[in-house]
Amino acid sequence: MRPSRRAPDELRPVTLERGVVKYAEGSCLVKFGDTHVLVTATLEDRLPPWLKGQGRGWVTAEYGMLPRATSERTRREASAGKQSGRTVEIQRLIGRSLRTIINLEALGERQITVDCDVLQADGGTRTASITGAWVALADCVNWMKARNMVKANVLRDNVAAISCGIYNGTPVLDLDYAEDSEAQTDANFVMTGDGRIIEVQGTAEREPFTQDELLALMALAQKGIARLVDLQKLAVA
Amino acid sequence: MRPSRRAPDELRPVTLERGVVKYAEGSCLVKFGDTHVLVTATLEDRLPPWLKGQGRGWVTAEYGMLPRATSERTRREASAGKQSGRTVEIQRLIGRSLRTIINLEALGERQITVDCDVLQADGGTRTASITGAWVALADCVNWMKARNMVKANVLRDNVAAISCGIYNGTPVLDLDYAEDSEAQTDANFVMTGDGRIIEVQGTAEREPFTQDELLALMALAQKGIARLVDLQKLAVA
Amino acid sequence: MRPSRRAPDELRPVTLERGVVKYAEGSCLVKFGDTHVLVTATLEDRLPPWLKGQGRGWVTAEYGMLPRATSERTRREASAGKQSGRTVEIQRLIGRSLRTIINLEALGERQITVDCDVLQADGGTRTASITGAWVALADCVNWMKARNMVKANVLRDNVAAISCGIYNGTPVLDLDYAEDSEAQTDANFVMTGDGRIIEVQGTAEREPFTQDELLALMALAQKGIARLVDLQKLAVA
Amino acid sequence: MRPSRRAPDELRPVTLERGVVKYAEGSCLVKFGDTHVLVTATLEDRLPPWLKGQGRGWVTAEYGMLPRATSERTRREASAGKQSGRTVEIQRLIGRSLRTIINLEALGERQITVDCDVLQADGGTRTASITGAWVALADCVNWMKARNMVKANVLRDNVAAISCGIYNGTPVLDLDYAEDSEAQTDANFVMTGDGRIIEVQGTAEREPFTQDELLALMALAQKGIARLVDLQKLAVA
Amino acid sequence: MRPSRRAPDELRPVTLERGVVKYAEGSCLVKFGDTHVLVTATLEDRLPPWLKGQGRGWVTAEYGMLPRATSERTRREASAGKQSGRTVEIQRLIGRSLRTIINLEALGERQITVDCDVLQADGGTRTASITGAWVALADCVNWMKARNMVKANVLRDNVAAISCGIYNGTPVLDLDYAEDSEAQTDANFVMTGDGRIIEVQGTAEREPFTQDELLALMALAQKGIARLVDLQKLAVA
Amino acid sequence: MRPSRRAPDELRPVTLERGVVKYAEGSCLVKFGDTHVLVTATLEDRLPPWLKGQGRGWVTAEYGMLPRATSERTRREASAGKQSGRTVEIQRLIGRSLRTIINLEALGERQITVDCDVLQADGGTRTASITGAWVALADCVNWMKARNMVKANVLRDNVAAISCGIYNGTPVLDLDYAEDSEAQTDANFVMTGDGRIIEVQGTAEREPFTQDELLALMALAQKGIARLVDLQKLAVA
């Protein structure tokens, strides 16, 4: 039995609250149970130098955790003077995932920066970030549409993410921290609205795993992500 | 007339919501109008090296702003690799202000770190931070009392803060961003529950000011801080 | 047809040359075609502070590229003052992969640091690094055995890695740079000698991919890694 | 009685020596007793990027202490790789104070950088810096006038600064280090030649203070600053 | 007798292998006995900002050591976040030495960056670097000539370097690590093909030395460098 | 003729003023003409970690230049966040030079840190620093003797330094900035009171130089340093 008494294929309660920061072109407070992430999307008329003059835009992401988002206080990265390897890894994943479903030509020579700041962490912060980021991004694109800044479709599909793992020998969906720290295997899936894979990252935390185990996790992820995509559609409807 | 149509001596709507982060020993989401700051108080059994073995504790503060807390996105300090001069100045002010009303001997050889993270900024983030920090600190001390960790009174008084300024020639209380960016003179006051001064910082933004003008601002501050202290008492009651 | 005229399931010529640095407890110059990585394994009688006194050892990895390992010169990270996100991501992957097949209790309270320095890069530097690192690690463990420093088996299995991708619509094994920069999908696999998965990282470079495509890549990887493990066994025999 | 046997309203011996660095457009070695600060003013034909093309100039300040300016050696900030929070706070105060009395339009699109380097510290380094900086600035402006680079008046007024504090229950003027480290309350005042306030920073070091105490300190400051302004006028006459 | 049983005026076996990195315009793997340095020369169409528009080019050098090039592992500078003082000193010496024999006008507005990375260190890494760098530089210049990019002679002379020292009271040539760590005096000489001096750096490691001792070391260096220049000519012939 | 109209073997006016910083155990304001360096020697009861418990002390040096010590303002290293390569090179040279004439065993397990801060630079700052550092060091050792902290002789000899160069074809002593920027060859000599060499650094700024030219410079240096040592002896007498 899972610590949270959830069924193996049961998500935590998920909410996607829009418009939570008054300045941002798009924003979303996403909650996967006790994991809370504040996401904003910022539109700017500038580009990384290497992209200028190519008629395409860019989407990038930054990720952070408030120091006491965690059970023990984590050192503030701004005060430490550098971002941890974990932070860098996560923000690169978020940016890559979002770019896959964006039509960068349709965006035009502009950059959208997605900031994901974890207010409270209970496992799955990177997957919650990606799921909420899509909502903030959709609102940012709608903000542009309302101002006739884009013509073609900028958003090509939904994107959402979930973690799965093998906990006490059973594949389970949407690991919380209690499960994550005990899981033998941990895999994060990022998928589109039509069920294709954008990114899969499976890691043997203790024992190597088999291809069959990976497939079992992927089946759970398909189901969970379909549900998250439904929630995203409801949120922006 | 003030942009917000407030009377010269009128605070913005202030709320102090406790217990907003489940892990922290104390926490408070403080709102001064559209300025929103998430404050947590973390208790740790460690001290700065220079303080060890003296039978006293320590209170320190860190301050940050989410990148899109502001009208234009601000660069993330963790990614820039350093905290700005403004950030350093503010977190030193918060720490000093809190230490003045803490009985460090009664705290024992422990450190409380207060993290103030601005989710949305509309002027007065440092004064909102100090005002909310007292609530988080009070809850942290209560958490210790409930576990018999302290005997004597750790909190000696309340502490709250407010900014005042001369806007269009009139002294006004609790500047919002629209006023702050236009004010001739800007002063921050940190005071105790009994109306004494912990810190006063008055700055001529354009024209030097007179002693009489400073006294007018101080009178407004006395009034505003008395109101904030009432709200703090209600919040922890 | 592949730019290198290889068959879809054909590795580049792979060599594993041991003992290339006279000071290191283990070392290996690994070549996957034109990708050349110098790997050393260093044994030290010290541990990260958080691991002390637990009767277990640690294996960690660092990764770097010489500035002109690439077609255009890359800025030297030591001179830039920080490691790039890509570097951090890769060295964390190498470290995690090696730890999975090490018996850390048998290692005792010691640390092995594996340094992977790319002398020439033509795609697949992280997978070549992991494959060569196993050889350096094996020699380091043998060095310890020869001195009666360890009793039980420290190495529990082999570990090797390979990248696969969909190039021009066809799943191919062991991407070189020309293929990597054109591939629609790119996946790195880290596996044990018995064919189980330690890490899988699949990324849609342009278009999301299907589960069937992932399985096709995994089948290629199984085959390639089996061959790499054979070469490792030959090398240390 | 004060450790230096001065009367409560007595300044330390103050000297302002001009032209001490042969390259600088303006320079001043300022001494407040044993506090010695070397100030230079550098004129440059460049501006911070955000100020270009607005027809206005800029004045900025940097502050530093030689490592052995203090009783115990302080770590060199250049070697530590960052400026301390205290340094940043002080140099921001100096820059703000000077800008208030400069006509930036009359200066034209040029920047004056004021460097304040403490050779020996015995309390009051920031107030000595501001007081000496005005002399260096005045000489720099005279250098420009002699070359017909400015037409209108660039310097609108004098600016000088002094610290006051409550020492053993008595308000005293111009704290030296022995007093500063014992004072209950410490306030720095920056004022113009005509007695108006540019900046006031009052801090309760131990006990909060009352409005009356602040007024007593301000009265002392008025008197001391008037004397400093006289000395500035003598120095540049 | 020397630990290596060499005669006092005997070099270690020296080899200069060209073309070892396929991307670089020039490259050389230089070995002085067990000291192995990989040198690349990179040609780029850009210049340091202060040199633009003067019709001249630039040659600069960077130096690094792989962490396990040494008997004990050295911390990776990229991970430490800065280059050591020793590294900076050495790369400045290499750059200065090379520029002396380059006709920067003939090079045109281009920069050649020479990277010297020590794969294995056994004393004399800076002198081996300079000696090998000339070969990489010569190949880079030949690469330009083959493309008609330069007209006049860019290389004005050879440059090579050697260390000498007083070991057990005897002046000896080309110190290895065992000698270097015991030598009373250590001097590095950089000379041209015609025997003139580009740089001499003599250091008393324990006892000051006399002018006669310096002359004895210089005589050895003349002899050794003549031999190195012969080897360079053979290598590029 | 030299720009300063000095004879080829003529030093600039040299003064060595002791006791210029009241806190330091030793201090000296050294002037070589318009080059002014403030040197302090700090005694501390601590050692670098790698030296602890060996019964020996340590002498180290740090070097800095005030931003406007130079004709054009130089960026403050504390604000740039790192020391330049030139600074690092110079402070390593000063430290090495001083250690050669110190009996580290007699010093005991203590560290002396010598800070050399250039107030005004007109060429030869490193040689003025070394020459003045000996005086500060001598006073620091006398401070220890007066407190019976050392028994044997700590200072084994004098140490002084001078630069020489070939200017307009003539070897000259003690280059000022006007000469230094035009010299074909530049050599710094550090010598003991008895005329032996501690360090020689000769650099061809434009054309390689011959052994005879080096010897001519060394002869000038011998003469100049003998004079500097006389001045040191007078200063501490």
XYZ file of N, CA, C and O in Angstrom, chain B residues 48-101:
216
model
N 26.396 30.505 13.412
C 27.590 30.993 12.726
C 28.818 30.706 13.611
O 28.738 30.799 14.842
N 29.943 30.340 12.991
C 31.130 29.926 13.761
C 31.549 30.932 14.837
O 31.950 30.535 15.937
N 31.455 32.220 14.552
C 31.945 33.225 15.493
C 31.038 33.354 16.720
O 31.350 34.105 17.636
N 29.925 32.629 16.769
C 28.986 32.786 17.874
C 28.937 31.563 18.781
O 28.261 31.552 19.808
N 29.692 30.527 18.375
C 29.569 29.264 19.104
C 30.048 29.373 20.542
O 31.012 30.063 20.833
N 29.362 28.676 21.413
C 29.820 28.553 22.792
C 29.605 29.781 23.649
O 30.227 29.923 24.702
N 28.740 30.688 23.230
C 28.505 31.887 24.026
C 27.136 31.870 24.688
O 26.719 32.877 25.279
N 26.424 30.753 24.553
C 25.131 30.659 25.220
C 24.042 31.513 24.601
O 22.982 31.693 25.198
N 24.290 32.019 23.402
C 23.298 32.857 22.746
C 22.957 32.305 21.372
O 23.763 31.625 20.740
N 21.764 32.635 20.903
C 21.349 32.228 19.567
C 21.499 33.357 18.573
O 22.109 34.392 18.871
N 20.927 33.169 17.373
C 21.069 34.150 16.307
C 19.816 34.140 15.432
O 19.173 33.101 15.275
N 19.480 35.291 14.936
C 18.405 35.403 13.950
C 18.983 36.093 12.725
O 19.633 37.136 12.856
N 18.792 35.492 11.566
C 19.301 36.090 10.342
C 18.200 36.055 9.293
O 17.214 35.337 9.456
N 18.347 36.841 8.237
C 17.304 36.905 7.221
C 17.898 36.847 5.834
O 19.023 37.307 5.603
N 17.163 36.242 4.924
C 17.498 36.318 3.506
C 16.275 36.804 2.736
O 15.137 36.545 3.133
N 16.548 37.510 1.649
C 15.485 38.156 0.882
C 15.682 37.826 -0.585
O 16.820 37.722 -1.053
N 14.605 37.627 -1.294
C 14.695 37.406 -2.729
C 13.410 37.836 -3.409
O 12.385 38.007 -2.756
N 13.496 38.034 -4.708
C 12.293 38.326 -5.488
C 12.198 37.311 -6.602
O 13.194 37.064 -7.306
N 11.023 36.720 -6.800
C 10.860 35.888 -7.991
C 11.049 36.793 -9.212
O 10.717 37.978 -9.180
N 11.612 36.227 -10.288
C 11.964 37.066 -11.435
C 10.785 37.892 -11.974
O 10.957 39.038 -12.359
N 9.578 37.319 -11.983
C 8.479 38.086 -12.549
C 7.579 38.669 -11.467
O 6.392 38.912 -11.691
N 8.149 38.906 -10.278
C 7.397 39.646 -9.262
C 7.223 41.096 -9.682
O 6.396 41.807 -9.123
N 8.003 41.506 -10.668
C 8.017 42.919 -11.061
C 7.420 43.097 -12.448
O 7.296 42.138 -13.214
N 7.135 44.322 -12.769
C 6.462 44.666 -14.017
C 7.275 44.183 -15.224
O 6.738 43.572 -16.140
N 8.554 44.444 -15.218
C 9.468 43.845 -16.189
C 10.167 42.692 -15.480
O 10.459 42.788 -14.293
N 10.483 41.632 -16.189
C 11.184 40.516 -15.551
C 12.581 40.955 -15.104
O 13.323 41.595 -15.855
N 12.922 40.606 -13.867
C 14.241 40.876 -13.311
C 15.080 39.612 -13.441
O 14.559 38.513 -13.297
N 16.368 39.764 -13.700
C 17.217 38.577 -13.834
C 17.270 37.793 -12.522
O 17.409 38.382 -11.457
N 17.180 36.491 -12.603
C 17.235 35.614 -11.438
C 18.621 35.703 -10.806
O 19.629 35.452 -11.466
N 18.686 36.015 -9.528
C 19.996 36.213 -8.897
C 20.808 34.910 -8.852
O 22.025 34.938 -8.954
N 20.125 33.775 -8.707
C 20.851 32.496 -8.672
C 21.550 32.258 -9.998
O 22.633 31.671 -10.046
N 20.935 32.710 -11.075
C 21.517 32.501 -12.391
C 22.589 33.562 -12.665
O 23.605 33.283 -13.311
N 22.388 34.771 -12.152
C 23.409 35.819 -12.304
C 24.648 35.492 -11.473
O 25.728 36.008 -11.731
N 24.486 34.636 -10.455
C 25.647 34.231 -9.662
C 25.936 35.142 -8.490
O 26.890 34.945 -7.768
N 25.110 36.176 -8.293
C 25.306 36.997 -7.110
C 24.034 37.764 -6.759
O 23.183 38.011 -7.605
N 23.940 38.107 -5.491
C 22.838 38.921 -5.033
C 23.162 40.383 -5.309
O 24.299 40.817 -5.172
N 22.155 41.155 -5.682
C 22.377 42.579 -5.970
C 22.631 43.345 -4.679
O 22.342 42.871 -3.577
N 23.179 44.533 -4.822
C 23.398 45.399 -3.669
C 22.095 45.688 -2.943
O 22.052 45.697 -1.715
N 21.025 45.903 -3.711
C 19.724 46.162 -3.104
C 19.274 44.971 -2.237
O 18.821 45.146 -1.110
N 19.427 43.764 -2.747
C 19.037 42.572 -1.989
C 19.819 42.472 -0.688
O 19.256 42.208 0.385
N 21.118 42.674 -0.783
C 21.972 42.559 0.403
C 21.575 43.587 1.452
O 21.461 43.290 2.643
N 21.331 44.814 1.002
C 20.930 45.886 1.901
C 19.632 45.527 2.624
O 19.512 45.715 3.836
N 18.671 45.012 1.875
C 17.360 44.708 2.464
C 17.468 43.558 3.462
O 16.916 43.613 4.559
N 18.196 42.507 3.114
C 18.223 41.374 4.040
C 19.010 41.697 5.306
O 18.690 41.173 6.387
N 19.973 42.579 5.205
C 20.670 43.019 6.407
C 19.729 43.842 7.301
O 19.727 43.685 8.526
N 18.910 44.685 6.688
C 17.943 45.476 7.457
C 16.935 44.575 8.173
O 16.628 44.776 9.358
N 16.426 43.572 7.460
C 15.435 42.677 8.080
C 16.050 41.951 9.279
O 15.470 41.889 10.361
N 17.251 41.411 9.081
C 17.905 40.680 10.167
C 18.152 41.560 11.387
O 17.847 41.168 12.521
N 18.707 42.743 11.161
C 18.961 43.678 12.275
C 17.680 44.009 13.018
O 17.643 44.029 14.252
N 16.620 44.273 12.262
C 15.354 44.683 12.885
C 14.811 43.574 13.778
O 14.342 43.831 14.900
N 14.866 42.345 13.293
C 14.312 41.236 14.075
C 15.156 40.965 15.319
O 14.627 40.668 16.393
N 16.472 41.058 15.180
C 17.329 40.758 16.338
C 17.079 41.720 17.493
O 17.244 41.357 18.658
N 16.673 42.947 17.182
C 16.480 43.929 18.254
C 15.369 43.522 19.219
O 15.407 43.872 20.394
N 14.379 42.773 18.723
C 13.260 42.423 19.629
C 13.330 40.956 20.082
O 12.383 40.448 20.683
